[in-house]
Amino acid sequence: MGGKLDDKVALVTDGSSGIGFATAKQFVKEGAFVYVTGRRQAELDVAAKFLGNHAKAVHAEVSNLADLDALYAQIGREQGRLDVLIADAGEALYAPLGQITEQSFDHIFNTTVKSVLFTVQKALPLIPNGGAIVLKASTISIKPVPAFGIYSAVKAAVRSFVRGWTKDLKDRKIRVNAVSPDLTNTEGLKDLAETCDKRYRFENPAAIFPLGRLGLPEEIAKAVVFLASNDASYITGVELFVGSGRIWI
């Protein structure tokens, strides 16, 4: 029985940990050859060993345009095309209004908005007509949380990219969608919680989430597979929320 992504060549940025790594694992399971990028070599080495012969880990900072050029040159030499692009890079920032610095503002916009823009734009020559692009947004773009205004803004920008690029790429039939996870149980979330005011540490998920728990990276990854595969062949320009319903109540 074939996988949903048999013979596809895919790239998952920030794919060495968290949701990105879970996505890479699911893509390999579904038959794709997957490139993953990351900034921390130790995590990349672990990811590469786990993913095996159907994946390749590349050390790259996707907000660095020279790193992107080198990454795509490598994919072009080795594969000649890129059927699926998952732009998963970015990071959250706890920054109450009144304490936001120019440095923190520039950092999060570079690591999220700039990196997504140029990750997609520089990939276009490799993406065949009918390819798929999935961006990772967040439910925080429509359900803001105090002290996370910058993060909410950058994820709203990512969501907006989806709508604009769907029109830009319509002649090439390249589908562009976003997956917007609710809070997901990753090491990144745990690390972020340690920097936050105590009330944002989500120590009692049952009191916050209708399903009584945080999401799992593997659950988000399966939604990404859906959007990247032919199962979503008539879906483009959408934001798929993956969560327990917290954003609606």
mmCIF file of C-alpha atoms in Angstrom:
data_model
loop_
_atom_site.group_PDB
_atom_site.id
_atom_site.type_symbol
_atom_site.label_atom_id
_atom_site.label_comp_id
_atom_site.label_asym_id
_atom_site.label_seq_id
_atom_site.Cartn_x
_atom_site.Cartn_y
_atom_site.Cartn_z
ATOM 1 C CA MET A 1 0.000 0.000 0.000
ATOM 2 C CA GLY A 2 1.465 3.337 -1.090
ATOM 3 C CA GLY A 3 1.910 6.406 1.037
ATOM 4 C CA LYS A 4 0.237 9.757 0.552
ATOM 5 C CA LEU A 5 3.558 11.345 -0.501
ATOM 6 C CA ASP A 6 5.207 8.555 -2.486
ATOM 7 C CA ASP A 7 8.119 9.776 -4.635
ATOM 8 C CA LYS A 8 7.728 13.375 -3.477
ATOM 9 C CA VAL A 9 10.729 15.524 -2.594
ATOM 10 C CA ALA A 10 9.994 17.706 0.426
ATOM 11 C CA LEU A 11 11.711 20.318 2.566
ATOM 12 C CA VAL A 12 10.794 20.953 6.199
ATOM 13 C CA THR A 13 12.532 23.986 7.627
ATOM 14 C CA ASP A 14 13.270 23.888 11.342
ATOM 15 C CA GLY A 15 12.736 20.168 11.007
ATOM 16 C CA SER A 16 15.122 18.902 13.655
ATOM 17 C CA SER A 17 12.809 19.312 16.655
ATOM 18 C CA GLY A 18 9.214 19.850 17.738
ATOM 19 C CA ILE A 19 6.444 20.014 15.164
ATOM 20 C CA GLY A 20 8.944 20.238 12.317
ATOM 21 C CA PHE A 21 10.638 16.980 13.296
ATOM 22 C CA ALA A 22 7.287 15.247 13.778
ATOM 23 C CA THR A 23 6.323 16.452 10.294
ATOM 24 C CA ALA A 24 9.541 15.137 8.778
ATOM 25 C CA LYS A 25 8.967 11.735 10.399
ATOM 26 C CA GLN A 26 5.415 11.585 9.070
ATOM 27 C CA PHE A 27 6.561 12.602 5.581
ATOM 28 C CA VAL A 28 9.136 9.799 5.498
ATOM 29 C CA LYS A 29 6.454 7.374 6.675
ATOM 30 C CA GLU A 30 4.239 8.511 3.797
ATOM 31 C CA GLY A 31 6.936 7.868 1.192
ATOM 32 C CA ALA A 32 8.649 11.239 0.693
ATOM 33 C CA PHE A 33 12.350 12.025 0.576
ATOM 34 C CA VAL A 34 12.740 14.840 3.083
ATOM 35 C CA TYR A 35 15.302 17.567 3.613
ATOM 36 C CA VAL A 36 15.267 19.085 7.086
ATOM 37 C CA THR A 37 17.067 22.222 8.206
ATOM 38 C CA GLY A 38 18.020 23.502 11.609
ATOM 39 C CA ARG A 39 20.424 25.799 13.438
ATOM 40 C CA ARG A 40 21.666 23.375 16.096
ATOM 41 C CA GLN A 41 23.981 20.724 14.713
ATOM 42 C CA ALA A 42 23.477 18.292 17.605
ATOM 43 C CA GLU A 43 19.710 18.195 17.017
ATOM 44 C CA LEU A 44 20.258 17.833 13.266
ATOM 45 C CA ASP A 45 22.553 14.859 13.822
ATOM 46 C CA VAL A 46 19.948 13.126 15.984
ATOM 47 C CA ALA A 47 17.198 13.871 13.438
ATOM 48 C CA ALA A 48 19.279 12.570 10.539
ATOM 49 C CA LYS A 49 20.049 9.330 12.366
ATOM 50 C CA PHE A 50 16.389 8.773 13.230
ATOM 51 C CA LEU A 51 15.024 9.614 9.756
ATOM 52 C CA GLY A 52 17.465 7.329 7.964
ATOM 53 C CA ASN A 53 18.148 7.024 4.244
ATOM 54 C CA HIS A 54 14.961 8.770 3.150
ATOM 55 C CA ALA A 55 16.026 12.122 4.558
ATOM 56 C CA LYS A 56 18.951 14.518 4.670
ATOM 57 C CA ALA A 57 19.685 17.100 7.367
ATOM 58 C CA VAL A 58 21.227 20.404 6.283
ATOM 59 C CA HIS A 59 22.617 22.976 8.693
ATOM 60 C CA ALA A 60 21.000 26.248 7.607
ATOM 61 C CA GLU A 61 19.647 29.444 9.142
ATOM 62 C CA VAL A 62 16.663 30.208 6.927
ATOM 63 C CA SER A 63 16.655 33.909 7.780
ATOM 64 C CA ASN A 64 20.139 33.998 6.217
ATOM 65 C CA LEU A 65 19.718 34.390 2.460
ATOM 66 C CA ALA A 66 23.127 32.901 1.674
ATOM 67 C CA ASP A 67 22.185 29.755 3.622
ATOM 68 C CA LEU A 68 18.957 29.517 1.629
ATOM 69 C CA ASP A 69 20.829 29.856 -1.661
ATOM 70 C CA ALA A 70 23.200 27.057 -0.650
ATOM 71 C CA LEU A 71 20.309 24.870 0.517
ATOM 72 C CA TYR A 72 18.381 25.179 -2.727
ATOM 73 C CA ALA A 73 21.495 24.716 -4.823
ATOM 74 C CA GLN A 74 22.052 21.421 -2.995
ATOM 75 C CA ILE A 75 18.459 20.258 -3.494
ATOM 76 C CA GLY A 76 18.666 21.223 -7.157
ATOM 77 C CA ARG A 77 21.876 19.222 -7.669
ATOM 78 C CA GLU A 78 20.671 16.176 -5.799
ATOM 79 C CA GLN A 79 16.970 16.015 -6.694
ATOM 80 C CA GLY A 80 16.275 18.544 -9.452
ATOM 81 C CA ARG A 81 12.940 19.567 -7.952
ATOM 82 C CA LEU A 82 11.048 20.282 -4.729
ATOM 83 C CA ASP A 83 7.461 19.003 -4.741
ATOM 84 C CA VAL A 84 6.479 20.073 -1.228
ATOM 85 C CA LEU A 85 7.750 22.945 0.909
ATOM 86 C CA ILE A 86 6.923 23.201 4.607
ATOM 87 C CA ALA A 87 8.014 26.550 6.028
ATOM 88 C CA ASP A 88 8.096 25.789 9.743
ATOM 89 C CA ALA A 89 10.707 28.236 11.017
ATOM 90 C CA GLY A 90 9.999 30.835 13.670
ATOM 91 C CA GLU A 91 9.899 31.288 17.415
ATOM 92 C CA ALA A 92 7.606 32.715 20.036
ATOM 93 C CA LEU A 93 8.509 35.643 22.244
ATOM 94 C CA TYR A 94 7.127 36.687 25.613
ATOM 95 C CA ALA A 95 7.294 40.499 25.498
ATOM 96 C CA PRO A 96 4.731 42.607 27.389
ATOM 97 C CA LEU A 97 3.847 45.904 25.762
ATOM 98 C CA GLY A 98 6.085 48.536 27.310
ATOM 99 C CA GLN A 99 9.050 46.145 27.495
ATOM 100 C CA ILE A 100 9.508 45.415 23.780
ATOM 101 C CA THR A 101 12.952 46.301 22.468
ATOM 102 C CA GLU A 102 13.990 47.105 18.922
ATOM 103 C CA GLN A 103 16.321 44.111 19.041
ATOM 104 C CA SER A 104 13.574 41.679 20.056
ATOM 105 C CA PHE A 105 11.210 43.118 17.437
ATOM 106 C CA ASP A 106 13.765 42.750 14.651
ATOM 107 C CA HIS A 107 14.722 39.259 15.810
ATOM 108 C CA ILE A 108 11.244 37.747 15.724
ATOM 109 C CA PHE A 109 10.292 39.383 12.440
ATOM 110 C CA ASN A 110 13.528 38.134 10.873
ATOM 111 C CA THR A 111 13.205 34.582 12.179
ATOM 112 C CA THR A 112 9.537 34.275 11.225
ATOM 113 C CA VAL A 113 8.296 36.727 8.591
ATOM 114 C CA LYS A 114 11.526 37.330 6.667
ATOM 115 C CA SER A 115 12.543 33.690 6.774
ATOM 116 C CA VAL A 116 9.163 32.467 5.501
ATOM 117 C CA LEU A 117 9.082 35.014 2.691
ATOM 118 C CA PHE A 118 12.511 34.184 1.313
ATOM 119 C CA THR A 119 12.229 30.455 2.011
ATOM 120 C CA VAL A 120 9.243 30.389 -0.335
ATOM 121 C CA GLN A 121 10.457 32.911 -2.892
ATOM 122 C CA LYS A 122 13.845 31.261 -3.379
ATOM 123 C CA ALA A 123 12.245 27.811 -3.650
ATOM 124 C CA LEU A 124 9.935 28.722 -6.546
ATOM 125 C CA PRO A 125 12.332 27.787 -9.384
ATOM 126 C CA LEU A 126 12.506 24.250 -7.951
ATOM 127 C CA ILE A 127 8.783 23.769 -7.299
ATOM 128 C CA PRO A 128 6.989 22.177 -10.269
ATOM 129 C CA ASN A 129 3.552 23.273 -11.394
ATOM 130 C CA GLY A 130 1.019 21.627 -9.108
ATOM 131 C CA GLY A 131 3.355 21.620 -6.107
ATOM 132 C CA ALA A 132 2.322 22.334 -2.530
ATOM 133 C CA ILE A 133 3.450 24.886 0.048
ATOM 134 C CA VAL A 134 2.366 24.743 3.682
ATOM 135 C CA LEU A 135 3.221 27.532 6.112
ATOM 136 C CA LYS A 136 3.010 27.157 9.883
ATOM 137 C CA ALA A 137 0.910 29.900 11.443
ATOM 138 C CA SER A 138 -0.753 29.765 14.866
ATOM 139 C CA THR A 139 -4.095 30.148 16.577
ATOM 140 C CA ILE A 140 -2.567 33.093 18.428
ATOM 141 C CA SER A 141 -3.077 35.208 15.309
ATOM 142 C CA ILE A 142 -6.819 35.242 15.985
ATOM 143 C CA LYS A 143 -6.881 34.616 19.751
ATOM 144 C CA PRO A 144 -4.233 36.960 21.156
ATOM 145 C CA VAL A 145 -2.616 36.341 24.516
ATOM 146 C CA PRO A 146 -1.337 39.199 26.701
ATOM 147 C CA ALA A 147 2.412 39.823 26.317
ATOM 148 C CA PHE A 148 2.542 37.894 23.029
ATOM 149 C CA GLY A 149 1.516 40.736 20.731
ATOM 150 C CA ILE A 150 4.611 40.515 18.538
ATOM 151 C CA TYR A 151 4.184 36.772 18.077
ATOM 152 C CA SER A 152 0.517 37.274 17.230
ATOM 153 C CA ALA A 153 1.502 39.871 14.624
ATOM 154 C CA VAL A 154 4.105 37.739 12.869
ATOM 155 C CA LYS A 155 1.750 34.765 12.657
ATOM 156 C CA ALA A 156 -0.959 37.045 11.226
ATOM 157 C CA ALA A 157 1.583 38.080 8.590
ATOM 158 C CA VAL A 158 2.239 34.411 7.750
ATOM 159 C CA ARG A 159 -1.501 33.819 7.423
ATOM 160 C CA SER A 160 -1.718 36.821 5.090
ATOM 161 C CA PHE A 161 1.077 35.433 2.905
ATOM 162 C CA VAL A 162 -1.085 32.385 2.215
ATOM 163 C CA ARG A 163 -3.902 34.468 0.802
ATOM 164 C CA GLY A 164 -1.683 36.642 -1.361
ATOM 165 C CA TRP A 165 0.529 33.858 -2.682
ATOM 166 C CA THR A 166 -2.456 31.723 -3.611
ATOM 167 C CA LYS A 167 -3.285 34.406 -6.172
ATOM 168 C CA ASP A 168 0.337 34.977 -7.180
ATOM 169 C CA LEU A 169 0.820 31.277 -7.961
ATOM 170 C CA LYS A 170 -2.581 30.420 -9.412
ATOM 171 C CA ASP A 171 -1.247 30.116 -12.974
ATOM 172 C CA ARG A 172 1.194 27.448 -11.814
ATOM 173 C CA LYS A 173 -1.482 25.597 -9.800
ATOM 174 C CA ILE A 174 0.775 25.635 -6.744
ATOM 175 C CA ARG A 175 -1.376 25.235 -3.659
ATOM 176 C CA VAL A 176 -0.512 27.426 -0.664
ATOM 177 C CA ASN A 177 -2.080 26.749 2.721
ATOM 178 C CA ALA A 178 -1.355 27.310 6.401
ATOM 179 C CA VAL A 179 -1.673 24.995 9.362
ATOM 180 C CA SER A 180 -2.372 26.846 12.613
ATOM 181 C CA PRO A 181 -1.758 24.704 15.689
ATOM 182 C CA ASP A 182 -3.072 25.521 19.106
ATOM 183 C CA LEU A 183 -0.653 25.023 22.001
ATOM 184 C CA THR A 184 1.356 21.877 21.372
ATOM 185 C CA ASN A 185 3.383 19.830 23.815
ATOM 186 C CA THR A 186 6.925 20.482 22.609
ATOM 187 C CA GLU A 187 10.222 21.247 24.303
ATOM 188 C CA GLY A 188 10.012 24.709 22.776
ATOM 189 C CA LEU A 189 6.735 25.408 24.567
ATOM 190 C CA LYS A 190 8.175 24.180 27.864
ATOM 191 C CA ASP A 191 11.199 26.431 27.459
ATOM 192 C CA LEU A 192 8.985 29.395 26.573
ATOM 193 C CA ALA A 193 6.743 28.807 29.587
ATOM 194 C CA GLU A 194 9.725 29.243 31.887
ATOM 195 C CA THR A 195 10.149 32.825 30.634
ATOM 196 C CA CYS A 196 6.493 33.740 31.097
ATOM 197 C CA ASP A 197 4.317 35.074 33.841
ATOM 198 C CA LYS A 198 3.068 32.099 35.893
ATOM 199 C CA ARG A 199 -0.495 32.398 34.545
ATOM 200 C CA TYR A 200 0.754 31.466 31.039
ATOM 201 C CA ARG A 201 2.375 28.184 32.031
ATOM 202 C CA PHE A 202 -0.698 26.083 31.227
ATOM 203 C CA GLU A 203 -0.256 23.883 34.278
ATOM 204 C CA ASN A 204 -3.915 22.791 34.201
ATOM 205 C CA PRO A 205 -4.798 22.118 30.543
ATOM 206 C CA ALA A 206 -8.153 20.611 31.492
ATOM 207 C CA ALA A 207 -9.287 24.041 32.692
ATOM 208 C CA ILE A 208 -8.325 25.687 29.394
ATOM 209 C CA PHE A 209 -8.855 23.228 26.555
ATOM 210 C CA PRO A 210 -12.168 21.535 25.697
ATOM 211 C CA LEU A 211 -10.314 18.276 25.030
ATOM 212 C CA GLY A 212 -8.496 18.628 28.336
ATOM 213 C CA ARG A 213 -4.906 18.554 27.045
ATOM 214 C CA LEU A 214 -2.268 20.126 24.846
ATOM 215 C CA GLY A 215 -1.849 18.911 21.293
ATOM 216 C CA LEU A 216 0.864 16.461 20.269
ATOM 217 C CA PRO A 217 3.396 17.256 17.525
ATOM 218 C CA GLU A 218 2.349 14.097 15.692
ATOM 219 C CA GLU A 219 -1.236 15.350 15.515
ATOM 220 C CA ILE A 220 -0.127 18.575 13.865
ATOM 221 C CA ALA A 221 2.119 16.637 11.483
ATOM 222 C CA LYS A 222 -0.799 14.575 10.191
ATOM 223 C CA ALA A 223 -2.671 17.775 9.331
ATOM 224 C CA VAL A 224 0.383 19.009 7.416
ATOM 225 C CA VAL A 225 0.521 15.732 5.479
ATOM 226 C CA PHE A 226 -3.114 16.195 4.522
ATOM 227 C CA LEU A 227 -2.524 19.705 3.154
ATOM 228 C CA ALA A 228 0.610 18.583 1.293
ATOM 229 C CA SER A 229 -0.963 15.508 -0.285
ATOM 230 C CA ASN A 230 -3.436 14.907 -3.086
ATOM 231 C CA ASP A 231 -6.113 14.437 -0.429
ATOM 232 C CA ALA A 232 -6.179 18.260 -0.377
ATOM 233 C CA SER A 233 -6.004 18.691 -4.162
ATOM 234 C CA TYR A 234 -8.968 21.119 -4.127
ATOM 235 C CA ILE A 235 -7.794 23.116 -1.111
ATOM 236 C CA THR A 236 -5.731 26.261 -1.425
ATOM 237 C CA GLY A 237 -5.565 29.608 0.355
ATOM 238 C CA VAL A 238 -6.922 28.220 3.627
ATOM 239 C CA GLU A 239 -5.823 28.311 7.248
ATOM 240 C CA LEU A 240 -6.443 24.937 8.882
ATOM 241 C CA PHE A 241 -6.819 25.250 12.647
ATOM 242 C CA VAL A 242 -5.605 22.202 14.553
ATOM 243 C CA GLY A 243 -6.628 22.404 18.172
ATOM 244 C CA SER A 244 -9.090 21.521 20.875
ATOM 245 C CA GLY A 245 -11.534 24.372 20.274
ATOM 246 C CA ARG A 246 -10.003 26.814 22.755
ATOM 247 C CA ILE A 247 -9.936 29.602 20.152
ATOM 248 C CA TRP A 248 -13.714 29.541 19.757
ATOM 249 C CA ILE A 249 -14.802 29.630 23.400
#
